CSV table of C-alpha atoms and ligand atoms in Angstrom, one decimal:
chain,number,residue,atom,x,y,z
U,1,UNK,CA,-28.3,9.8,-5.1
U,2,UNK,CA,-28.9,11.6,-1.8
U,3,UNK,CA,-32.1,13.5,-1.1
U,4,UNK,CA,-30.3,16.8,-2.1
U,5,UNK,CA,-29.7,15.4,-5.5
U,6,UNK,CA,-25.9,15.3,-5.1
U,7,UNK,CA,-24.2,12.1,-6.3
U,8,UNK,CA,-23.1,9.7,-3.6
U,9,UNK,CA,-21.0,6.6,-3.2
U,10,UNK,CA,-22.8,3.4,-3.9
U,11,UNK,CA,-21.1,1.5,-1.2
U,12,UNK,CA,-18.9,2.1,1.8
U,13,UNK,CA,-16.1,0.2,-0.1
U,14,UNK,CA,-16.6,2.7,-2.9
U,15,UNK,CA,-15.5,5.6,-0.8
U,16,UNK,CA,-12.6,3.8,0.9
U,17,UNK,CA,-11.3,2.5,-2.4
U,18,UNK,CA,-11.6,5.8,-4.1
U,19,UNK,CA,-9.7,7.5,-1.2
U,20,UNK,CA,-7.1,4.9,-1.2
U,21,UNK,CA,-6.9,5.2,-5.0
U,22,UNK,CA,-6.3,8.9,-4.6
U,23,UNK,CA,-3.7,8.5,-1.9
U,24,UNK,CA,-1.8,5.6,-3.6
U,25,UNK,CA,0.0,6.8,-6.7
U,26,UNK,CA,3.3,8.2,-7.9
U,27,UNK,CA,3.7,9.8,-4.5
U,28,UNK,CA,4.2,6.3,-3.0
U,29,UNK,CA,6.1,4.7,-5.8
U,30,UNK,CA,8.1,7.4,-7.5
U,31,UNK,CA,8.3,10.3,-5.0
U,32,UNK,CA,8.8,8.4,-1.8
U,33,UNK,CA,11.9,6.4,-2.9
U,34,UNK,CA,13.4,9.5,-4.4
U,35,UNK,CA,12.8,11.6,-1.2
U,36,UNK,CA,14.4,8.8,0.8
U,37,UNK,CA,17.5,8.8,-1.6
U,38,UNK,CA,17.7,12.6,-1.5
U,39,UNK,CA,17.5,12.7,2.3
U,40,UNK,CA,20.0,10.0,3.1
U,41,UNK,CA,17.9,6.9,3.8
U,42,UNK,CA,16.3,5.4,6.9
U,43,UNK,CA,16.3,8.5,9.1
U,44,UNK,CA,14.0,10.1,6.7
U,45,UNK,CA,11.7,7.1,6.6
U,46,UNK,CA,11.5,7.2,10.4
U,47,UNK,CA,10.5,10.9,10.4
U,48,UNK,CA,8.0,10.3,7.7
U,49,UNK,CA,6.2,7.5,9.5
U,50,UNK,CA,6.0,9.6,12.7
U,51,UNK,CA,4.6,12.6,10.8
U,52,UNK,CA,2.1,10.5,8.9
U,53,UNK,CA,0.3,9.5,12.1
U,54,UNK,CA,0.9,12.6,14.2
U,55,UNK,CA,0.1,15.2,11.6
U,56,UNK,CA,-1.3,13.5,8.5
U,57,UNK,CA,-4.0,11.5,10.1
U,58,UNK,CA,-5.5,14.4,12.2
U,59,UNK,CA,-5.5,16.6,9.1
U,60,UNK,CA,-7.2,14.0,7.0
U,61,UNK,CA,-9.9,13.6,9.7
U,62,UNK,CA,-10.3,17.4,9.5
U,63,UNK,CA,-10.9,17.3,5.8
U,64,UNK,CA,-13.5,14.6,6.3
U,65,UNK,CA,-15.3,16.6,9.0
U,66,UNK,CA,-15.4,19.6,6.6
U,67,UNK,CA,-16.4,17.6,3.6
U,68,UNK,CA,-19.1,15.4,5.1
U,69,UNK,CA,-20.3,18.2,7.3
U,70,UNK,CA,-20.9,20.6,4.4
U,71,UNK,CA,-21.6,18.0,1.7
U,72,UNK,CA,-19.9,20.4,-0.7
U,73,UNK,CA,-16.6,20.8,-2.6
U,74,UNK,CA,-13.9,22.9,-1.0
U,75,UNK,CA,-14.9,26.4,-2.0
U,76,UNK,CA,-18.5,26.2,-0.8
U,77,UNK,CA,-17.4,24.0,2.1
U,78,UNK,CA,-15.3,26.9,3.3
U,79,UNK,CA,-17.9,29.6,2.7
U,80,UNK,CA,-20.4,28.5,5.3
U,81,UNK,CA,-22.6,31.4,6.5
U,82,UNK,CA,-20.8,31.8,9.8
U,83,UNK,CA,-17.3,32.1,8.3
U,84,UNK,CA,-17.6,33.5,4.7
U,85,UNK,CA,-14.1,34.9,4.9
U,86,UNK,CA,-12.4,31.5,4.5
U,87,UNK,CA,-13.4,31.1,0.9
U,88,UNK,CA,-9.9,32.1,-0.3
U,89,UNK,CA,-8.6,28.8,1.2
U,90,UNK,CA,-10.8,26.9,-1.2
U,91,UNK,CA,-9.4,29.0,-4.0
U,92,UNK,CA,-5.9,28.1,-2.9
U,93,UNK,CA,-6.9,24.4,-2.9
U,94,UNK,CA,-8.0,24.6,-6.5
U,95,UNK,CA,-4.8,26.4,-7.4
U,96,UNK,CA,-2.8,23.6,-5.8
U,97,UNK,CA,-4.7,21.0,-7.7
U,98,UNK,CA,-3.9,22.8,-11.0
U,99,UNK,CA,-0.2,23.0,-10.2
U,100,UNK,CA,0.2,19.4,-8.9
U,101,UNK,CA,-1.7,17.7,-11.7
U,102,UNK,CA,0.2,19.7,-14.3
U,103,UNK,CA,3.5,18.0,-13.5
U,104,UNK,CA,2.0,14.8,-12.1
U,105,UNK,CA,0.6,14.1,-15.5
U,106,UNK,CA,4.1,14.5,-17.1
U,107,UNK,CA,5.6,11.9,-14.8
U,108,UNK,CA,2.5,9.7,-15.4
U,109,UNK,CA,3.2,10.1,-19.1
U,110,UNK,CA,6.6,8.6,-18.6
U,111,UNK,CA,5.0,5.5,-17.1
U,112,UNK,CA,3.0,5.1,-20.3
U,113,UNK,CA,6.2,5.3,-22.4
U,114,UNK,CA,7.8,2.7,-20.2
U,115,UNK,CA,4.7,0.6,-20.5
U,116,UNK,CA,4.6,0.7,-24.3
U,117,UNK,CA,8.4,0.1,-24.7
U,118,UNK,CA,8.1,-2.9,-22.3
U,119,UNK,CA,5.4,-4.3,-24.4
U,120,UNK,CA,7.4,-4.1,-27.6
U,121,UNK,CA,10.7,-5.1,-25.8
U,122,UNK,CA,12.5,-1.9,-27.0
U,123,UNK,CA,13.0,-0.9,-23.3
U,124,UNK,CA,15.4,-3.8,-22.7
U,125,UNK,CA,17.7,-3.0,-25.6
U,126,UNK,CA,18.9,0.3,-24.0
U,127,UNK,CA,20.5,1.0,-20.7
U,128,UNK,CA,18.3,2.5,-17.9
U,129,UNK,CA,20.2,5.7,-17.8
U,130,UNK,CA,20.1,6.3,-21.5
U,131,UNK,CA,16.5,5.5,-21.8
U,132,UNK,CA,15.5,7.7,-18.9
U,133,UNK,CA,17.3,10.7,-20.2
U,134,UNK,CA,16.0,10.1,-23.7
U,135,UNK,CA,12.3,10.0,-22.9
U,136,UNK,CA,11.8,12.2,-19.8
U,137,UNK,CA,12.1,15.7,-21.2
U,138,UNK,CA,11.2,16.6,-24.8
U,139,UNK,CA,8.5,16.0,-27.4
U,140,UNK,CA,7.7,12.5,-26.5
U,141,UNK,CA,7.2,13.6,-22.9
U,142,UNK,CA,4.9,16.3,-24.2
U,143,UNK,CA,2.8,13.9,-26.2
U,144,UNK,CA,2.3,11.4,-23.4
U,145,UNK,CA,1.5,14.2,-21.0
U,146,UNK,CA,-1.3,15.1,-23.4
U,147,UNK,CA,-2.4,11.5,-23.6
U,148,UNK,CA,-2.5,11.1,-19.8
U,149,UNK,CA,-4.6,14.2,-19.4
U,150,UNK,CA,-7.0,13.0,-21.9
U,151,UNK,CA,-7.4,9.7,-20.0
U,152,UNK,CA,-7.9,11.5,-16.8
U,153,UNK,CA,-10.6,13.8,-18.2
U,154,UNK,CA,-12.3,10.8,-19.6
U,155,UNK,CA,-12.6,9.1,-16.3
U,156,UNK,CA,-13.7,12.2,-14.5
U,157,UNK,CA,-16.4,12.7,-17.1
U,158,UNK,CA,-17.9,9.4,-16.2
U,159,UNK,CA,-19.0,11.0,-12.9
U,160,UNK,CA,-18.5,9.8,-9.4
U,161,UNK,CA,-20.3,6.5,-9.4
U,162,UNK,CA,-19.5,4.9,-12.7
U,163,UNK,CA,-16.1,6.4,-13.4
U,164,UNK,CA,-14.1,6.6,-10.3
U,165,UNK,CA,-15.6,3.9,-8.2
U,166,UNK,CA,-15.5,1.0,-10.7
U,167,UNK,CA,-12.0,1.9,-11.9
U,168,UNK,CA,-10.6,1.9,-8.4
U,169,UNK,CA,-12.3,-1.2,-7.1
U,170,UNK,CA,-10.7,-3.4,-9.7
U,171,UNK,CA,-7.3,-1.8,-9.8
U,172,UNK,CA,-6.2,-1.2,-6.2
U,173,UNK,CA,-6.0,-5.0,-5.4
U,174,UNK,CA,-4.1,-5.6,-8.7
U,175,UNK,CA,-1.5,-3.1,-7.6
U,176,UNK,CA,-1.0,-4.7,-4.2
U,177,UNK,CA,-0.5,-8.2,-5.6
U,178,UNK,CA,2.0,-7.0,-8.2
U,179,UNK,CA,4.1,-5.2,-5.6
U,180,UNK,CA,4.1,-8.1,-3.2
U,181,UNK,CA,5.5,-10.2,-6.0
U,182,UNK,CA,8.3,-7.7,-6.7
U,183,UNK,CA,9.2,-7.3,-3.1
U,184,UNK,CA,9.5,-11.1,-2.7
U,185,UNK,CA,11.7,-11.2,-5.8
U,186,UNK,CA,14.1,-8.5,-4.7
U,187,UNK,CA,14.5,-10.3,-1.5
U,188,UNK,CA,16.3,-13.1,-3.3
U,189,UNK,CA,18.8,-10.8,-5.2
U,190,UNK,CA,22.5,-10.8,-4.1
U,191,UNK,CA,23.4,-7.4,-2.7
U,192,UNK,CA,19.9,-6.7,-1.5
U,193,UNK,CA,20.8,-6.6,2.1
U,194,UNK,CA,22.7,-3.3,1.8
U,195,UNK,CA,19.6,-1.8,0.3
U,196,UNK,CA,17.6,-2.9,3.3
U,197,UNK,CA,20.2,-1.4,5.6
U,198,UNK,CA,20.2,1.9,3.8
U,199,UNK,CA,16.4,2.0,3.8
U,200,UNK,CA,15.6,0.6,7.2
U,201,UNK,CA,18.4,1.2,9.7
U,202,UNK,CA,18.3,4.8,10.7
U,203,UNK,CA,21.5,6.4,11.9
U,204,UNK,CA,20.2,8.6,14.6
U,205,UNK,CA,22.8,11.2,14.3
U,206,UNK,CA,21.4,11.9,10.8
U,207,UNK,CA,18.3,13.2,12.4
U,208,UNK,CA,20.1,15.9,14.3
U,209,UNK,CA,21.4,19.2,13.0
U,210,UNK,CA,23.4,21.7,14.9
U,211,UNK,CA,22.0,25.2,14.6
U,212,UNK,CA,24.0,28.3,15.5
U,213,UNK,CA,21.7,30.6,17.5
U,214,UNK,CA,23.2,33.8,19.1
U,215,UNK,CA,26.7,32.3,19.0
U,216,UNK,CA,25.6,29.1,20.7
U,217,UNK,CA,25.6,25.7,19.0
U,218,UNK,CA,22.1,24.2,19.6
U,219,UNK,CA,21.5,20.6,18.4
U,220,UNK,CA,17.9,20.1,17.2
U,221,UNK,CA,16.0,17.8,14.9
U,222,UNK,CA,17.0,18.5,11.3
U,223,UNK,CA,14.3,20.8,10.2
U,224,UNK,CA,15.0,20.6,6.5
U,225,UNK,CA,14.6,16.9,6.6
U,226,UNK,CA,11.4,17.2,8.7
U,227,UNK,CA,10.0,19.8,6.3
U,228,UNK,CA,10.6,17.5,3.4
U,229,UNK,CA,9.0,14.6,5.3
U,230,UNK,CA,6.0,16.7,6.0
U,231,UNK,CA,5.7,17.7,2.3
U,232,UNK,CA,5.9,14.0,1.4
U,233,UNK,CA,3.2,13.1,4.0
U,234,UNK,CA,0.8,15.6,2.6
U,235,UNK,CA,1.5,14.7,-1.0
U,236,UNK,CA,1.1,11.0,-0.5
U,237,UNK,CA,-2.1,11.2,1.6
U,238,UNK,CA,-3.6,13.7,-0.9
U,239,UNK,CA,-4.0,16.2,1.9
U,240,UNK,CA,-3.9,20.0,2.0
U,241,UNK,CA,-5.8,20.7,-1.2
U,242,UNK,CA,-9.3,19.5,-0.5
U,243,UNK,CA,-9.2,16.2,-2.3
U,244,UNK,CA,-10.4,14.4,0.8
U,245,UNK,CA,-12.9,17.2,1.4
U,246,UNK,CA,-14.4,16.5,-2.0
U,247,UNK,CA,-14.5,12.7,-1.7
U,248,UNK,CA,-16.0,12.8,1.8
U,249,UNK,CA,-18.6,15.2,0.7
U,250,UNK,CA,-20.3,12.3,-1.1
U,251,UNK,CA,-20.3,10.3,2.1
U,252,UNK,CA,-23.2,9.5,4.4
U,253,UNK,CA,-23.3,9.8,8.1
U,254,UNK,CA,-23.1,6.2,9.2
U,255,UNK,CA,-19.3,5.9,9.0
U,256,UNK,CA,-16.7,6.5,11.6
U,257,UNK,CA,-14.5,9.2,10.0
U,258,UNK,CA,-11.5,8.4,12.2
U,259,UNK,CA,-11.6,4.7,11.4
U,260,UNK,CA,-11.8,5.5,7.7
U,261,UNK,CA,-8.9,7.8,8.0
U,262,UNK,CA,-6.8,5.2,9.8
U,263,UNK,CA,-7.5,2.6,7.2
U,264,UNK,CA,-6.6,4.9,4.3
U,265,UNK,CA,-3.4,6.1,6.0
U,266,UNK,CA,-2.3,2.6,6.9
U,267,UNK,CA,-2.9,1.4,3.4
U,268,UNK,CA,-1.0,4.3,1.9
U,269,UNK,CA,1.9,3.7,4.2
U,270,UNK,CA,2.0,0.0,3.4
U,271,UNK,CA,2.3,0.7,-0.3
U,272,UNK,CA,5.0,3.3,0.2
U,273,UNK,CA,7.0,1.0,2.5
U,274,UNK,CA,6.6,-1.8,-0.1
U,275,UNK,CA,7.8,0.5,-2.8
U,276,UNK,CA,10.9,1.2,-0.8
U,277,UNK,CA,11.3,-2.5,-0.1
U,278,UNK,CA,11.5,-3.2,-3.7
U,279,UNK,CA,13.5,-0.2,-4.9
U,280,UNK,CA,16.4,-0.1,-2.5
U,281,UNK,CA,17.5,-3.7,-2.8
U,282,UNK,CA,17.3,-3.3,-6.6
U,283,UNK,CA,19.5,-0.2,-6.3
U,284,UNK,CA,22.2,-1.8,-4.3
U,285,UNK,CA,22.0,-5.2,-6.1
U,286,UNK,CA,22.6,-3.4,-9.5
U,287,UNK,CA,25.1,-0.8,-8.1
U,288,UNK,CA,22.8,2.1,-8.8
U,289,UNK,CA,22.5,3.7,-5.4
U,290,UNK,CA,25.1,6.5,-5.9
U,291,UNK,CA,23.5,7.4,-9.2
U,292,UNK,CA,20.1,7.5,-7.6
U,293,UNK,CA,21.3,9.8,-4.9
U,294,UNK,CA,22.4,12.4,-7.6
U,295,UNK,CA,19.5,11.9,-10.1
U,296,UNK,CA,16.7,11.4,-7.6
U,297,UNK,CA,13.8,11.6,-9.9
U,298,UNK,CA,15.1,8.7,-11.9
U,299,UNK,CA,15.3,6.4,-8.8
U,300,UNK,CA,12.2,4.3,-9.3
U,301,UNK,CA,12.4,4.1,-13.1
U,302,UNK,CA,16.0,3.2,-13.4
U,303,UNK,CA,16.0,0.6,-10.6
U,304,UNK,CA,13.1,-1.4,-11.8
U,305,UNK,CA,14.2,-1.0,-15.4
U,306,UNK,CA,17.6,-2.5,-14.5
U,307,UNK,CA,15.9,-5.3,-12.6
U,308,UNK,CA,13.5,-6.3,-15.4
U,309,UNK,CA,16.4,-6.3,-17.9
U,310,UNK,CA,18.1,-9.0,-15.9
U,311,UNK,CA,15.3,-11.5,-16.5
U,312,UNK,CA,15.8,-11.5,-20.2
U,313,UNK,CA,13.6,-12.1,-23.2
U,314,UNK,CA,9.9,-12.4,-22.9
U,315,UNK,CA,10.2,-12.4,-19.1
U,316,UNK,CA,11.4,-8.9,-19.1
U,317,UNK,CA,8.6,-7.8,-21.4
U,318,UNK,CA,6.0,-9.5,-19.3
U,319,UNK,CA,7.1,-8.2,-15.9
U,320,UNK,CA,7.8,-4.7,-17.3
U,321,UNK,CA,4.4,-4.5,-18.9
U,322,UNK,CA,2.5,-5.6,-15.8
U,323,UNK,CA,4.5,-3.3,-13.5
U,324,UNK,CA,4.3,-0.2,-15.6
U,325,UNK,CA,0.6,-0.9,-16.3
U,326,UNK,CA,-0.1,-1.0,-12.6
U,327,UNK,CA,1.9,2.1,-12.0
U,328,UNK,CA,0.1,4.0,-14.7
U,329,UNK,CA,-3.3,3.0,-13.2
U,330,UNK,CA,-2.2,4.0,-9.7
U,331,UNK,CA,-1.2,7.4,-11.2
U,332,UNK,CA,-4.6,7.6,-13.0
U,333,UNK,CA,-6.7,7.0,-9.8
U,334,UNK,CA,-4.7,9.8,-8.1
U,335,UNK,CA,-4.9,12.2,-11.0
U,336,UNK,CA,-8.7,11.6,-11.1
U,337,UNK,CA,-9.0,13.0,-7.5
U,338,UNK,CA,-6.9,16.0,-8.4
U,339,UNK,CA,-9.1,16.9,-11.4
U,340,UNK,CA,-12.2,16.0,-9.4
U,341,UNK,CA,-11.5,18.7,-6.9
U,342,UNK,CA,-11.1,21.3,-9.6
U,343,UNK,CA,-14.2,20.0,-11.5
U,344,UNK,CA,-16.6,19.8,-8.6
U,345,UNK,CA,-15.5,23.2,-7.4
U,346,UNK,CA,-16.3,24.8,-10.7
U,347,UNK,CA,-19.6,22.8,-11.0
U,348,UNK,CA,-20.7,23.9,-7.5
U,349,UNK,CA,-19.5,27.5,-7.9
U,350,UNK,CA,-20.5,28.4,-11.4
U,351,UNK,CA,-23.2,25.8,-12.0
U,352,UNK,CA,-21.3,24.4,-14.9
U,353,UNK,CA,-22.1,21.1,-16.4
U,354,UNK,CA,-19.5,18.4,-15.6
U,355,UNK,CA,-18.4,18.2,-19.2
U,356,UNK,CA,-17.4,21.8,-19.5
U,357,UNK,CA,-15.9,22.0,-16.0
U,358,UNK,CA,-13.7,18.9,-16.5
U,359,UNK,CA,-12.6,19.4,-20.1
U,360,UNK,CA,-11.9,23.1,-19.6
U,361,UNK,CA,-9.9,22.8,-16.5
U,362,UNK,CA,-8.2,19.7,-17.8
U,363,UNK,CA,-7.0,21.6,-20.9
U,364,UNK,CA,-5.7,24.5,-18.8
U,365,UNK,CA,-3.8,22.0,-16.6
U,366,UNK,CA,-2.3,20.4,-19.7
U,367,UNK,CA,-1.0,23.8,-20.8
U,368,UNK,CA,0.4,24.6,-17.4
U,369,UNK,CA,2.3,21.2,-17.5
U,370,UNK,CA,4.0,21.8,-20.8
U,371,UNK,CA,7.2,23.4,-19.3
U,372,UNK,CA,7.6,20.4,-16.9
U,373,UNK,CA,7.5,18.1,-20.0
U,374,UNK,CA,10.6,19.9,-21.3
U,375,UNK,CA,12.7,20.8,-18.3
U,376,UNK,CA,13.7,18.9,-15.2
U,377,UNK,CA,14.4,22.0,-13.2
U,378,UNK,CA,10.8,23.3,-13.8
U,379,UNK,CA,9.4,20.0,-12.6
U,380,UNK,CA,11.6,20.0,-9.5
U,381,UNK,CA,10.6,23.6,-8.7
U,382,UNK,CA,6.9,23.0,-9.3
U,383,UNK,CA,7.0,19.9,-7.1
U,384,UNK,CA,8.9,21.7,-4.3
U,385,UNK,CA,6.5,24.7,-4.3
U,386,UNK,CA,3.4,22.5,-4.5
U,387,UNK,CA,4.2,19.9,-1.9
U,388,UNK,CA,6.4,21.7,0.5
U,389,UNK,CA,4.7,25.0,0.5
U,390,UNK,CA,1.2,25.0,-0.9
U,391,UNK,CA,0.0,21.7,0.6
U,392,UNK,CA,1.7,22.4,3.9
U,393,UNK,CA,0.1,25.9,4.0
U,394,UNK,CA,-3.2,24.5,3.0
U,395,UNK,CA,-3.0,21.8,5.7
U,396,UNK,CA,-2.0,24.4,8.3
U,397,UNK,CA,-4.9,26.7,7.5
U,398,UNK,CA,-7.3,23.8,7.5
U,399,UNK,CA,-6.1,22.8,10.9
U,400,UNK,CA,-6.4,26.3,12.2
U,401,UNK,CA,-9.9,26.6,10.7
U,402,UNK,CA,-11.2,23.2,12.0
U,403,UNK,CA,-9.3,23.3,15.2
U,404,UNK,CA,-9.8,26.9,16.3
U,405,UNK,CA,-12.5,28.5,14.3
U,406,UNK,CA,-15.2,26.1,13.2
U,407,UNK,CA,-18.1,25.8,15.6
U,408,UNK,CA,-18.1,22.5,17.4
U,409,UNK,CA,-16.1,20.3,14.9
U,410,UNK,CA,-16.4,17.3,17.3
U,411,UNK,CA,-20.1,17.1,16.6
U,412,UNK,CA,-19.6,16.0,12.9
U,413,UNK,CA,-16.9,13.6,14.0
U,414,UNK,CA,-19.2,12.0,16.6
U,415,UNK,CA,-21.7,11.0,13.9
U,416,UNK,CA,-21.3,7.3,13.2
U,417,UNK,CA,-18.5,7.2,15.7
U,418,UNK,CA,-17.2,3.9,17.0
U,419,UNK,CA,-13.9,4.9,18.4
U,420,UNK,CA,-14.2,7.7,20.8
U,421,UNK,CA,-11.3,9.9,19.9
U,422,UNK,CA,-12.8,13.3,19.2
U,423,UNK,CA,-11.3,14.9,22.2
U,424,UNK,CA,-7.8,13.6,21.5
U,425,UNK,CA,-8.1,14.6,17.9
U,426,UNK,CA,-9.1,18.1,18.6
U,427,UNK,CA,-6.4,18.5,21.2
U,428,UNK,CA,-3.8,17.2,18.7
U,429,UNK,CA,-5.0,19.4,16.0
U,430,UNK,CA,-4.8,22.6,18.1
U,431,UNK,CA,-1.6,22.0,20.1
U,432,UNK,CA,0.5,19.7,17.9
U,433,UNK,CA,-0.5,20.0,14.3
U,434,UNK,CA,-0.9,23.8,14.2
U,435,UNK,CA,2.4,24.7,15.8
U,436,UNK,CA,4.4,22.0,14.1
U,437,UNK,CA,3.0,22.8,10.6
U,438,UNK,CA,3.6,26.5,11.2
U,439,UNK,CA,7.3,25.8,12.1
U,440,UNK,CA,7.8,23.5,9.1
U,441,UNK,CA,6.1,25.9,6.7
U,442,UNK,CA,8.4,28.7,7.7
U,443,UNK,CA,11.3,26.4,7.4
U,444,UNK,CA,10.3,25.3,3.9
U,445,UNK,CA,9.6,28.8,2.8
U,446,UNK,CA,13.1,29.9,4.0
U,447,UNK,CA,14.6,26.9,2.1
U,448,UNK,CA,12.8,27.7,-1.1
U,449,UNK,CA,13.6,31.4,-1.0
U,450,UNK,CA,17.2,30.7,-0.1
U,451,UNK,CA,17.6,28.2,-2.9
U,452,UNK,CA,16.1,30.5,-5.4
U,453,UNK,CA,18.0,33.5,-4.1
U,454,UNK,CA,21.3,31.7,-3.7
S,1,LIG,N1,-1.5,11.2,-3.3
S,1,LIG,C1,-1.3,11.0,-4.7
S,1,LIG,C2,0.0,10.2,-4.8
S,1,LIG,O1,0.6,9.8,-3.8
S,1,LIG,C3,-1.2,12.3,-5.4
S,1,LIG,C4,-2.4,13.1,-5.1
S,1,LIG,C5,-3.7,12.8,-5.5
S,1,LIG,C6,-2.5,14.3,-4.4
S,1,LIG,N2,-4.5,13.8,-5.0
S,1,LIG,C7,-3.8,14.7,-4.3
S,1,LIG,C8,-1.5,15.0,-3.7
S,1,LIG,C9,-4.2,15.8,-3.6
S,1,LIG,C10,-1.9,16.1,-3.0
S,1,LIG,C11,-3.2,16.5,-3.0
S,1,LIG,O2,0.4,10.0,-5.9
């Protein structure tokens, strides 16, 4: 406990692991491969890696500066005496948390179904396509969405120290070992090399789009792809909705915030790249790539399902069980951070006890997620609005606030600093992050409105 009576992390590793646990989840394993398949492969991967470091990392450091600087959850962190008018941004963050967790929990519920059916062996008696379409939308999806929300609420109720920290410290290393194993295995499959080419050899012409402006043809970077890559960056790093503000608010002042941010981003990137390295060779080895390109949200599930079925017998059951168990846990450690933002905001704002704040908001989130458990189009729309619009807008406003409005943001960053990058960081935030995010937000808004309207 800190002197103010606020809970704090037991150890440095506690914070890093919890932040990595938040970042690493369905965003890396499920969303990243399907975004790559939807956007035509390696060119998207390249853009995503660039954006992760040029935009994602500076925004993450801004969240840390705000969180550790204020020692508070998003709404109070943004209602400092000198700038009370920014409270609405904290409210937007909480709203984003509600929306994201509502459908995240549905997809996480699928992982529980895959887990149970791997355990019994039922999974390997049906084809991947048939199984996926049977369980993903309908009553069973609803039930497992409910179960997953109950689990999430349970961990958040344990509080910061006991619940989140212990859970994450054991489970993140298990995930890494499991994935390394799968990546090594896919490497040996015949047909894998085309998957590597699709995933890793960018065709540079795919990055460029010709725009007609005043009758002229102007080639420029493909903004739609860039906008999707930015949404993915925010989603996977848990940025743009105050999760990192909340976690860093429990942090003390001996740490170098930039270094922590770099470690978290690199770990998250590693897991996403590993996920691609296992999924794409599986897809080409089993002839599923074309199918994945049309039914993107099934990409991860169907490819690993097909792969595990190949092993046969108890081997399938064993590998399937371990894999889906790790996936579920990765989803759980991320879901915890989403619910924690909402919970700690309500606790700070309304002086609610943790039990009421977590259980009440968790229940509302469960209700909000029900349509996504029944309809794939709802899930896709909610995901598009949340990641490509709400998170991007949240990140943009955060960069504007920390970069241009907050008084002397470099001071908080300089505490505990080992790498002297505050000048570079602030410069990047002001002149790169703000304009690029503005452009991409407008682009994504146009895309969403156009898709809805047309
Ligand atoms: N980053 C998580 C994932 O990749 C999801 C997540 C957790 C998240 N907390 C978040 C996304 C906050 C956006 C904002 O699965």
